[in-house]
């Protein structure tokens, strides 16, 4: 017994003596200290991290192997070998080696070990595009990501619709540092891509505040909940505390307009006496002027649309060939503020936060109202007194303005801690978006000439104070002839204002999260958690003059019966497990249950796997998942009057009926339910060496009960729908199927002379994007020959984005210079515009947009960058395509071709992009100069 005790004591003593403390510092290749580097004893859960001075300390056996890993750097494995001090220099790693926060909800992995396709874009790559906003930078870096400016601006001028894999803006979830960002309050209702949907305002995020962007190109509802059908975009904010920069940007188009100027400050500081916290902030101001691209208006088409005398039309267009129309890129001013911070309470616990606020002011214009453009009520004599704006006071028409004010904010506060190997993350996130509108230089034709319906007591004194007005200009004032009143910012003439407050919209959410994860062994990690979210959507009532009768010309306001505040809440929980069956074979599974207060429960799951072989040079990966997207509050409750161009009829007023309104009951419309999806992804990743890698992934996304904003249909002939030319509404109308291939390849660090050359090629090809089965029609349309989905809707859903898009880039760094050349190929895009003959379609011709960037490090701190985007001044081009012999006959008749062309371009006002859209920017070449000074 004594001998056994002695043996056990000897063993314990040996083990005890084998443990030792290892300390050191970790730096990058430039000698900068790296805080937050993970140090793990290989094969165990024993680990540590570097502090804000890059120092670490860890107790390990003398024969242990330490694994050093850090985002953006190549991991290192270093044997301890009995040493007590080990200093490490981390080398910059490949893009594919960055640690990813999206994907599994267990513990983070790198892209080469992930079972899912993920794009990682460092801040430097975003800046290299020379694009003015974050969403446009993604357009020229991610092939499956698309965004364009809508041809007809009004409310959409505040933010452009975007999408991944042609799935619409509402099917991509946006995260900030892993936390859900709020939706915009804007619902896209124009006949343009993104119609009937809403998304987050990613253009509001200052590019200089971004450290990197992770884009998960796979369904992820099981991990993150609603909206993640097409994928997830996670925006990681800068967290450095010891460096900053000031950037001045300026730019102009090749046409000499669209001038832009901006200044941005990003900086950081440490917190605490021992530098155990950081605070990073960004301030960004910018101003962009109008870039106008009107077409030459066709007189014959105008005369037909407006039933006008052709001589009058030609007389006006001879003086004003573009009919004074203003379309293109609107004027805007933007102020952005963002902070990101964290503080280590002790070795195991920390708190973190981030907050952002953005204000946008946008000035855009409706279509110009020419003298022969007669409103339904009123006449040119009246309008000539209302808008005496030509030479010598004659009437030459007017152009209503659309002025938007956007406020967007988001903030997160959280607490992280580790205990007994468990990782806990508790957080609260809030966010909101509000948009308020103003219409100027317009009028309400329903109140012309009639003092009995004068539009209100605008000075609030309890009386309607009016001043007689010589409306017909004969020098005398007849009884009740008219009134004129100026009060504050509002001017009234002829019983109507010329400035209106149409109201606006608001959206906000509050989100609570609890996320728990643990590495149970060197093979198994688990994660589980819960989320509670409360959402509120508000439609803000406009002033009476903006909605009474036909409302303000060009943009009617929100009436009292169409306004209100609406809310809901949901609770969700998930469980995630990742199992490394072997060192090379990983399987990952997730389940999630959500319960919504307004439509019930949703259960979804996901399984993914990857297998590595040939010394990790080749990775096979695959995933299958179900998903869901809850109808947004915007889609459920929006009800409004909508001005739109109807080919051959000019501008008409239609009605968008809320899904829960009395009108919806009269139409027997079913309440909206959640969309459901099934996603499959299969991919291959190859890393031949440190210089060459590529990935290729096939995806197939099936969506059932997809929510659409219906096409305009004729309303029932009864008094409940009196005054509406047409009617639209939301409905779970179709099932869809989308499949395609994503490809990403890199060949970098090629020595050429005394510099380094790099190439990248990435692309997206859509194999199919189409409706699966018939349209689910509301019963009231039976026998009417109408459908909620027509050819125009089909085109917007399935062919309004390029079928294929490729980006070929090259970079060369030599001495103080770096050069970049990007070529973006926008493939064929097909439209079936409203009013277009059913025997024709419109195809936008494939184009290549070339961007050149030159950077010069004048000093260690001062950098000059010049970008020429679209250097070859490539513009969109479209052509008619015949679908049959009847279409051939049309194309052989110049008169019919001209008529069809007028229909889809509003008589050539939108000759470059058509009235309903196009496949890339229409402004031509853009020159930008950036001056950056490191603080």
XYZ file of C-alpha atoms in Angstrom, residues 148-815:
668
model
C -29.926 49.704 -58.682
C -31.479 53.113 -58.393
C -35.138 53.075 -59.341
C -36.057 55.139 -62.431
C -38.990 56.864 -60.702
C -37.679 58.195 -57.421
C -40.225 59.688 -54.967
C -40.055 57.642 -51.704
C -37.570 55.130 -53.136
C -35.017 57.937 -53.498
C -34.301 57.511 -49.782
C -32.911 53.990 -50.217
C -32.568 51.645 -53.175
C -33.830 48.053 -53.179
C -31.148 45.362 -53.007
C -31.184 41.568 -53.085
C -29.070 38.429 -52.992
C -29.695 35.676 -55.544
C -32.658 37.506 -57.116
C -34.790 36.890 -54.032
C -35.902 40.430 -53.170
C -34.712 42.725 -50.354
C -36.856 41.177 -47.617
C -35.266 37.711 -47.837
C -31.753 38.716 -46.756
C -31.207 39.236 -43.037
C -28.887 42.086 -42.018
C -26.834 41.835 -38.812
C -24.581 44.399 -37.101
C -21.892 42.636 -35.051
C -24.112 39.562 -35.110
C -27.280 41.378 -33.966
C -30.398 41.953 -36.095
C -30.655 45.382 -37.725
C -34.037 47.069 -37.979
C -36.032 47.158 -41.193
C -36.710 50.373 -43.046
C -40.193 51.848 -42.758
C -40.357 52.171 -46.564
C -42.462 49.747 -48.555
C -41.525 49.660 -52.247
C -44.760 50.120 -54.185
C -43.451 51.335 -57.544
C -43.402 48.959 -60.503
C -39.710 48.220 -60.059
C -37.511 45.431 -58.659
C -38.286 44.907 -54.972
C -41.954 45.814 -55.456
C -44.051 44.985 -52.429
C -41.106 44.452 -50.090
C -38.921 46.239 -47.605
C -35.378 45.794 -46.315
C -32.841 47.349 -43.983
C -31.163 50.596 -45.003
C -27.629 49.303 -45.494
C -26.668 52.481 -47.386
C -26.968 54.261 -44.041
C -23.945 52.415 -42.618
C -20.730 54.482 -42.979
C -18.153 52.490 -44.937
C -15.302 53.855 -42.819
C -16.848 52.228 -39.729
C -16.752 48.728 -41.211
C -13.975 46.278 -40.367
C -15.251 43.497 -42.618
C -18.462 42.083 -44.065
C -19.499 38.427 -43.911
C -22.130 37.277 -46.397
C -23.577 33.830 -45.803
C -24.980 32.668 -49.140
C -27.350 30.059 -47.761
C -30.710 29.816 -46.035
C -30.279 30.480 -42.316
C -33.741 30.806 -40.758
C -32.914 27.980 -38.328
C -29.978 29.954 -36.958
C -31.354 33.491 -37.113
C -35.122 33.436 -37.667
C -37.286 35.210 -40.203
C -35.953 36.890 -43.371
C -32.852 34.694 -43.820
C -34.202 32.691 -46.783
C -31.606 33.938 -49.302
C -28.799 34.495 -46.806
C -27.339 36.644 -44.056
C -25.135 39.733 -44.214
C -23.163 40.363 -41.031
C -21.415 43.748 -40.805
C -18.499 43.719 -38.358
C -17.560 47.161 -37.032
C -14.047 48.457 -36.449
C -12.736 47.874 -32.934
C -9.243 49.391 -33.002
C -8.444 51.746 -30.141
C -5.082 53.192 -31.143
C -5.440 54.421 -34.705
C -7.784 56.498 -36.815
C -8.057 58.502 -39.982
C -9.713 61.481 -41.616
C -10.928 61.054 -45.188
C -12.023 63.748 -47.623
C -13.912 62.572 -50.715
C -15.058 64.484 -53.763
C -16.427 63.422 -57.113
C -18.240 64.387 -60.307
C -19.768 62.589 -63.292
C -18.440 62.825 -66.835
C -21.485 64.994 -67.637
C -20.357 67.578 -65.100
C -23.185 66.992 -62.631
C -23.804 64.798 -59.593
C -21.049 66.613 -57.717
C -20.326 65.037 -54.364
C -18.243 66.018 -51.376
C -17.843 64.246 -48.085
C -15.688 64.058 -45.009
C -15.332 61.147 -42.621
C -13.554 60.704 -39.290
C -12.858 57.307 -37.765
C -10.906 57.065 -34.547
C -10.509 54.977 -31.441
C -9.385 55.249 -27.865
C -8.712 52.885 -24.997
C -10.742 52.823 -21.796
C -9.514 52.216 -18.283
C -6.194 52.581 -16.531
C -5.029 49.220 -17.809
C -6.411 49.731 -21.326
C -8.939 46.939 -20.820
C -11.578 48.573 -22.981
C -11.934 50.313 -26.330
C -14.138 52.903 -27.957
C -14.220 53.382 -31.737
C -16.334 56.031 -33.445
C -17.110 57.257 -36.948
C -18.575 60.570 -38.116
C -19.462 60.947 -41.790
C -20.990 63.912 -43.659
C -21.702 63.989 -47.390
C -23.587 66.028 -49.969
C -24.445 64.942 -53.530
C -25.991 67.153 -56.185
C -28.588 66.209 -58.760
C -27.514 64.259 -61.833
C -30.219 64.658 -64.480
C -30.623 62.237 -67.410
C -33.910 63.115 -69.188
C -34.838 61.817 -72.620
C -36.197 63.666 -75.650
C -39.981 63.417 -75.396
C -42.039 62.213 -78.368
C -44.839 64.603 -79.400
C -47.127 62.025 -80.998
C -47.065 59.832 -77.920
C -47.837 62.805 -75.686
C -50.783 63.869 -77.820
C -52.266 60.370 -77.570
C -51.706 59.926 -73.821
C -53.110 63.317 -72.845
C -55.690 63.714 -75.620
C -53.976 66.988 -76.508
C -53.748 68.975 -79.725
C -50.601 67.845 -81.522
C -49.768 71.445 -82.486
C -49.808 72.522 -78.825
C -47.610 69.579 -77.878
C -45.081 70.268 -80.611
C -44.982 73.962 -79.778
C -44.068 73.146 -76.180
C -41.552 70.389 -77.000
C -39.796 72.579 -79.562
C -38.930 74.885 -76.669
C -38.390 72.133 -74.082
C -37.393 68.857 -75.830
C -37.141 66.920 -72.562
C -40.507 68.342 -71.391
C -38.587 69.811 -68.431
C -38.496 66.328 -66.909
C -35.949 65.665 -64.143
C -34.896 62.058 -63.612
C -31.644 60.428 -62.631
C -29.875 60.629 -59.296
C -31.524 63.016 -56.795
C -29.860 65.571 -54.577
C -29.143 64.350 -51.069
C -27.352 65.280 -47.868
C -26.407 62.646 -45.288
C -25.033 62.724 -41.748
C -23.897 59.439 -40.157
C -22.735 58.751 -36.608
C -21.593 55.377 -35.258
C -19.830 54.114 -32.139
C -18.541 50.669 -31.193
C -17.106 49.768 -27.806
C -16.196 47.050 -25.371
C -14.820 46.687 -21.854
C -13.240 43.672 -20.103
C -14.651 43.453 -16.589
C -12.230 40.650 -15.790
C -10.503 37.765 -17.557
C -13.815 35.976 -18.124
C -16.391 38.715 -18.584
C -16.884 41.761 -20.778
C -19.527 44.190 -21.905
C -19.978 45.503 -25.427
C -22.064 48.077 -27.219
C -22.598 49.792 -30.528
C -24.949 52.521 -31.687
C -25.605 54.389 -34.917
C -27.727 57.286 -36.074
C -28.217 58.448 -39.664
C -30.079 61.420 -41.099
C -30.794 61.772 -44.826
C -32.371 64.648 -46.682
C -33.354 63.902 -50.287
C -34.809 66.257 -52.903
C -36.269 64.639 -56.001
C -38.984 65.402 -58.518
C -42.141 63.921 -59.936
C -42.753 63.874 -63.673
C -43.133 67.390 -65.072
C -46.743 68.480 -65.626
C -46.760 70.073 -69.082
C -49.391 72.659 -70.169
C -51.284 70.012 -72.139
C -51.265 67.633 -69.145
C -54.770 68.471 -67.870
C -55.787 67.131 -64.469
C -59.081 65.364 -64.048
C -60.498 68.461 -62.361
C -59.486 71.965 -63.331
C -58.201 73.521 -66.509
C -55.232 75.303 -67.976
C -56.752 78.727 -67.211
C -56.848 77.894 -63.539
C -53.356 76.386 -63.508
C -51.866 79.322 -65.401
C -52.765 81.526 -62.439
C -51.735 78.868 -59.995
C -48.247 78.437 -61.516
C -47.322 81.560 -63.567
C -43.753 80.370 -64.082
C -42.787 81.003 -67.720
C -41.353 84.008 -69.495
C -43.618 87.050 -69.196
C -45.703 85.126 -66.665
C -47.189 82.588 -69.115
C -48.034 79.105 -67.965
C -45.499 76.417 -68.950
C -46.536 73.740 -66.457
C -45.007 72.759 -63.155
C -42.981 69.998 -61.509
C -44.010 68.745 -58.053
C -41.106 68.066 -55.734
C -40.697 65.107 -53.470
C -38.641 65.877 -50.365
C -37.831 63.132 -47.908
C -36.355 63.169 -44.419
C -35.039 59.846 -43.139
C -33.911 59.019 -39.618
C -32.410 55.611 -38.912
C -30.937 54.365 -35.647
C -29.788 51.104 -34.111
C -28.035 50.184 -30.879
C -26.962 47.050 -29.026
C -25.799 46.501 -25.451
C -24.542 43.128 -24.315
C -22.690 41.116 -21.697
C -20.392 38.149 -22.405
C -18.886 35.789 -19.880
C -17.220 32.372 -19.681
C -17.764 29.948 -16.825
C -16.778 26.296 -16.650
C -16.193 26.287 -20.387
C -19.632 27.748 -21.186
C -19.831 30.943 -23.264
C -22.761 33.218 -22.378
C -23.938 36.215 -24.418
C -26.905 38.290 -23.254
C -27.891 41.343 -25.286
C -30.571 43.931 -25.977
C -30.922 45.547 -29.403
C -33.148 48.366 -30.526
C -33.527 50.130 -33.831
C -35.879 52.218 -35.884
C -36.424 54.018 -39.142
C -38.716 56.954 -39.867
C -39.433 58.715 -43.138
C -41.307 61.989 -43.413
C -42.284 63.484 -46.757
C -43.015 66.936 -48.140
C -44.511 67.772 -51.528
C -43.925 71.280 -52.876
C -44.987 73.106 -56.026
C -48.118 71.016 -56.400
C -51.839 71.393 -55.762
C -55.001 69.511 -54.870
C -57.257 69.756 -57.912
C -60.335 68.524 -56.015
C -60.511 71.832 -54.135
C -60.116 74.284 -56.997
C -62.536 77.247 -57.187
C -64.812 76.077 -54.365
C -64.438 78.142 -51.177
C -66.946 75.907 -49.404
C -64.354 73.111 -49.355
C -61.441 75.317 -48.438
C -58.763 73.118 -46.967
C -58.475 74.211 -43.396
C -57.552 76.548 -40.596
C -53.830 76.482 -41.198
C -52.863 79.101 -38.637
C -54.812 77.350 -35.904
C -56.835 80.398 -34.728
C -60.167 78.636 -35.089
C -61.122 80.473 -38.251
C -60.539 79.943 -41.937
C -58.841 83.238 -42.786
C -58.973 83.877 -46.500
C -57.922 86.719 -48.738
C -59.808 87.340 -51.992
C -57.761 86.450 -55.042
C -58.160 87.579 -58.630
C -58.061 84.077 -60.050
C -58.816 84.874 -63.690
C -56.648 87.988 -63.771
C -59.310 90.374 -65.120
C -58.568 93.073 -62.567
C -61.682 92.483 -60.490
C -62.566 89.959 -57.799
C -65.862 88.200 -58.338
C -67.738 86.688 -55.413
C -66.115 83.471 -54.185
C -63.676 83.649 -57.066
C -60.689 82.389 -55.125
C -58.432 82.836 -52.144
C -54.745 83.287 -51.484
C -53.110 82.781 -48.145
C -49.518 82.458 -46.983
C -49.015 81.103 -43.503
C -45.657 79.829 -42.299
C -44.178 77.453 -44.850
C -47.469 76.839 -46.616
C -48.926 78.855 -49.464
C -52.508 78.513 -50.633
C -53.937 79.637 -53.938
C -57.311 79.008 -55.426
C -58.424 77.113 -52.306
C -55.477 74.678 -52.480
C -52.013 74.674 -50.909
C -48.946 74.421 -53.083
C -47.020 72.726 -50.257
C -48.230 69.561 -48.546
C -47.338 67.369 -45.606
C -48.332 63.863 -46.784
C -47.225 62.242 -43.541
C -44.800 59.329 -43.549
C -43.977 56.005 -41.928
C -42.117 54.670 -38.902
C -40.793 51.254 -37.955
C -39.043 50.157 -34.765
C -38.102 46.955 -33.027
C -36.775 45.802 -29.666
C -34.838 42.537 -29.526
C -33.578 40.519 -26.581
C -31.122 37.655 -27.104
C -29.606 34.963 -24.945
C -26.957 32.814 -26.653
C -25.040 30.013 -24.901
C -22.297 27.858 -26.444
C -19.714 25.356 -25.249
C -16.977 23.180 -26.673
C -17.958 19.929 -24.966
C -14.879 18.167 -26.285
C -12.389 18.527 -29.073
C -15.097 17.051 -31.333
C -18.440 18.455 -30.166
C -19.639 22.011 -29.632
C -23.188 23.065 -28.878
C -25.096 26.301 -28.921
C -28.615 27.240 -27.903
C -30.514 30.375 -27.136
C -33.661 32.424 -27.329
C -34.832 35.661 -28.884
C -37.752 37.946 -28.082
C -38.669 40.639 -30.600
C -41.341 43.324 -30.536
C -42.063 45.361 -33.689
C -44.078 48.524 -34.290
C -45.084 50.018 -37.634
C -46.772 53.394 -37.899
C -48.424 55.134 -40.832
C -48.351 58.851 -40.052
C -51.380 60.884 -41.089
C -50.832 63.699 -43.573
C -52.446 67.116 -43.462
C -55.990 67.293 -44.800
C -55.024 69.027 -48.012
C -52.621 66.196 -48.919
C -55.279 63.469 -48.940
C -58.724 65.065 -49.386
C -60.337 64.235 -52.710
C -57.622 63.157 -55.112
C -54.945 64.363 -52.729
C -51.789 66.297 -53.526
C -50.959 65.931 -57.207
C -48.066 63.428 -57.645
C -48.014 62.031 -54.096
C -51.216 61.756 -52.086
C -50.962 61.879 -48.298
C -52.029 59.333 -45.702
C -55.679 59.833 -44.792
C -56.923 59.273 -41.211
C -58.568 55.959 -42.102
C -55.329 54.734 -43.702
C -53.128 55.781 -40.775
C -52.391 54.204 -37.429
C -49.904 52.338 -35.262
C -49.606 48.559 -35.414
C -47.454 46.117 -33.468
C -46.680 42.467 -32.834
C -44.183 40.321 -30.953
C -42.575 36.946 -31.409
C -40.537 34.538 -29.358
C -38.014 32.072 -30.778
C -35.605 29.453 -29.525
C -32.895 27.388 -31.225
C -30.482 24.513 -30.580
C -27.278 23.997 -32.604
C -24.747 21.183 -32.486
C -21.512 20.751 -34.441
C -19.767 17.365 -34.387
C -16.293 16.746 -35.830
C -16.698 13.052 -36.509
C -13.077 13.055 -37.555
C -10.543 15.833 -37.990
C -11.750 16.175 -41.559
C -15.452 15.304 -41.346
C -17.849 17.834 -39.756
C -21.620 17.701 -39.408
C -23.737 20.572 -38.079
C -27.438 20.629 -37.209
C -29.833 23.341 -36.016
C -33.523 23.447 -35.083
C -35.627 26.522 -34.314
C -39.160 27.248 -33.153
C -40.765 30.685 -33.549
C -44.143 31.865 -32.231
C -45.655 35.073 -33.656
C -48.523 36.921 -32.045
C -50.277 37.571 -35.360
C -49.961 34.375 -37.419
C -48.773 31.548 -35.174
C -45.818 29.174 -35.093
C -43.018 28.253 -37.464
C -40.633 25.305 -37.017
C -37.491 25.114 -39.168
C -34.323 23.013 -39.282
C -30.951 22.873 -40.978
C -28.293 20.205 -41.524
C -24.879 20.919 -43.049
C -21.645 19.040 -43.466
C -18.146 19.280 -44.892
C -15.338 16.860 -45.623
C -11.685 17.854 -46.119
C -9.011 15.747 -47.770
C -5.630 15.936 -49.519
C -4.145 17.748 -46.516
C -7.062 20.188 -46.371
C -6.539 21.279 -49.959
C -10.037 20.193 -51.017
C -13.261 20.643 -49.078
C -16.652 19.214 -50.009
C -19.637 20.869 -48.342
C -23.413 20.610 -48.454
C -26.459 21.811 -46.564
C -30.225 21.328 -46.542
C -32.630 23.507 -44.605
C -36.152 24.777 -44.234
C -36.885 28.446 -43.679
C -39.613 30.997 -43.289
C -40.301 34.689 -43.719
C -43.005 36.347 -41.703
C -45.123 38.947 -43.512
C -43.891 42.369 -42.477
C -46.193 44.756 -40.673
C -45.821 47.004 -43.709
C -47.353 44.345 -45.943
C -50.192 43.610 -43.542
C -51.316 47.166 -42.734
C -50.304 49.540 -45.561
C -53.263 51.181 -47.297
C -52.868 54.239 -49.500
C -53.700 56.073 -52.704
C -50.999 55.544 -55.298
C -50.119 57.744 -58.287
C -48.644 55.789 -61.186
C -48.104 56.018 -64.939
C -50.510 53.858 -66.937
C -49.296 53.381 -70.519
C -51.609 55.149 -72.913
C -53.505 56.873 -70.088
C -50.943 59.081 -68.361
C -50.873 59.324 -64.569
C -53.738 57.587 -62.770
C -54.729 57.147 -59.124
C -55.009 53.630 -57.775
C -55.629 52.183 -54.344
C -53.500 49.809 -52.256
C -55.866 47.966 -49.916
C -54.687 46.756 -46.521
C -54.885 43.028 -45.983
C -56.938 43.515 -42.798
C -59.178 46.386 -43.948
C -62.959 46.354 -44.429
C -62.286 46.445 -48.176
C -60.191 43.286 -47.843
C -63.141 41.568 -46.194
C -65.448 42.717 -48.978
C -62.958 41.207 -51.445
C -62.687 38.071 -49.260
C -58.903 38.350 -49.205
C -57.234 35.791 -46.916
C -54.957 37.058 -44.166
C -51.254 36.897 -44.938
C -49.327 33.861 -43.764
C -45.570 33.231 -43.570
C -43.584 32.181 -46.611
C -41.913 28.781 -46.271
C -38.726 27.707 -48.013
C -36.546 24.679 -48.667
C -32.860 25.313 -49.449
C -30.182 22.956 -50.763
C -26.538 23.954 -51.276
C -23.692 21.752 -52.514
C -20.175 23.127 -52.912
C -16.497 22.509 -53.416
C -13.595 24.499 -51.988
C -10.037 24.133 -53.243
C -6.947 25.688 -51.655
C -3.999 24.614 -53.768
C -1.530 26.713 -51.790
C -1.302 30.049 -49.980
C -1.717 31.875 -53.298
C -4.446 30.009 -55.177
C -7.925 29.079 -53.977
C -11.426 28.821 -55.384
C -14.941 27.773 -54.379
C -17.943 26.736 -56.436
C -21.420 26.267 -54.948
C -24.749 25.133 -56.377
C -27.931 26.348 -54.670
C -31.623 25.577 -55.028
C -34.235 27.634 -53.161
C -37.925 26.741 -53.195
C -40.388 29.203 -51.653
C -44.031 28.391 -50.966
C -46.784 30.991 -50.492
C -44.553 33.861 -51.588
C -46.089 37.193 -50.649
C -46.589 39.587 -53.549
C -48.108 43.001 -54.065
C -50.657 42.244 -56.743
C -50.773 43.890 -60.101
C -53.403 46.601 -60.486
C -56.809 45.050 -61.132
C -60.181 46.662 -61.846
C -62.088 47.108 -58.571
C -65.626 45.812 -58.144
C -68.228 48.240 -59.449
C -69.685 49.429 -56.149
C -69.499 52.489 -53.926
C -66.919 50.927 -51.597
C -64.292 51.370 -54.323
C -65.597 54.558 -55.896
C -62.941 56.932 -57.326
C -60.260 54.272 -57.842
C -59.079 53.473 -61.341
C -57.486 50.275 -60.090
C -56.842 48.247 -56.984
C -53.876 46.295 -55.555
C -53.277 44.297 -52.388
C -50.944 41.774 -50.749
C -51.576 38.067 -51.039
C -49.710 34.727 -50.679
C -49.968 34.228 -54.429
C -47.198 32.023 -55.811
C -44.614 29.310 -55.215
C -41.175 29.905 -56.741
C -37.981 27.992 -57.489
C -34.540 29.611 -57.818
C -31.304 27.790 -58.536
C -27.858 28.816 -59.646
C -24.101 28.610 -59.214
C -21.699 30.885 -57.302
C -17.997 30.868 -58.156
C -15.114 32.626 -56.354
C -11.401 32.294 -57.257
C -8.263 34.104 -56.107
C -4.656 34.044 -57.280
C -2.589 36.502 -55.268
C 0.859 37.480 -54.046
C 2.373 36.962 -57.487
C 5.813 38.542 -57.594
C 6.138 40.852 -60.587
C 9.233 43.037 -60.643
C 9.469 44.629 -57.243
C 5.718 44.501 -56.727
C 2.926 41.983 -56.064
C 0.132 41.140 -58.477
C -3.203 39.551 -57.633
C -6.239 38.352 -59.589
C -9.769 37.494 -58.574
C -12.696 36.114 -60.528
C -16.156 35.683 -59.061
C -19.495 35.061 -60.662
C -23.130 34.151 -60.209
C -25.165 32.281 -62.810
C -28.909 31.776 -62.417
C -29.966 28.390 -63.781
C -33.664 28.879 -63.114
C -35.773 31.533 -61.416
C -39.430 30.929 -62.083
C -42.918 30.374 -60.751
C -43.644 26.816 -59.603
C -47.282 26.020 -60.397
C -50.261 28.293 -60.909
C -51.171 31.632 -59.357
C -53.366 31.455 -56.245
C -56.090 33.943 -57.229
C -58.569 35.584 -54.829
C -62.104 34.414 -55.478
C -63.428 37.822 -56.558
C -61.239 37.672 -59.688
C -62.793 34.405 -60.894
C -64.291 34.874 -64.317
C -62.948 38.408 -64.750
C -59.961 37.455 -66.901
C -57.671 39.273 -64.443
C -54.804 37.967 -62.319
C -52.859 39.223 -59.327
C -49.661 38.280 -61.192
C -49.265 39.392 -64.798
C -46.310 39.401 -67.194
C -44.902 42.576 -65.625
C -44.990 41.050 -62.149
C -43.372 37.862 -63.401
C -40.543 39.878 -64.938
C -39.998 41.860 -61.738
C -39.809 38.657 -59.689
C -37.703 36.525 -61.992
C -35.861 38.366 -64.785
C -35.399 41.963 -63.637
C -31.884 41.265 -62.369
C -29.032 39.994 -64.569
C -29.207 36.260 -65.167
C -25.446 36.160 -64.795
C -22.951 38.573 -63.299
C -19.165 38.250 -63.211
C -16.427 40.343 -61.636
C -12.837 40.066 -62.858
C -10.402 42.074 -60.750
C -6.685 42.687 -60.723
C -4.512 44.463 -58.170
C -0.880 45.468 -58.303
C 1.096 46.920 -55.410
C 4.539 48.386 -56.025
C 6.383 50.744 -53.750
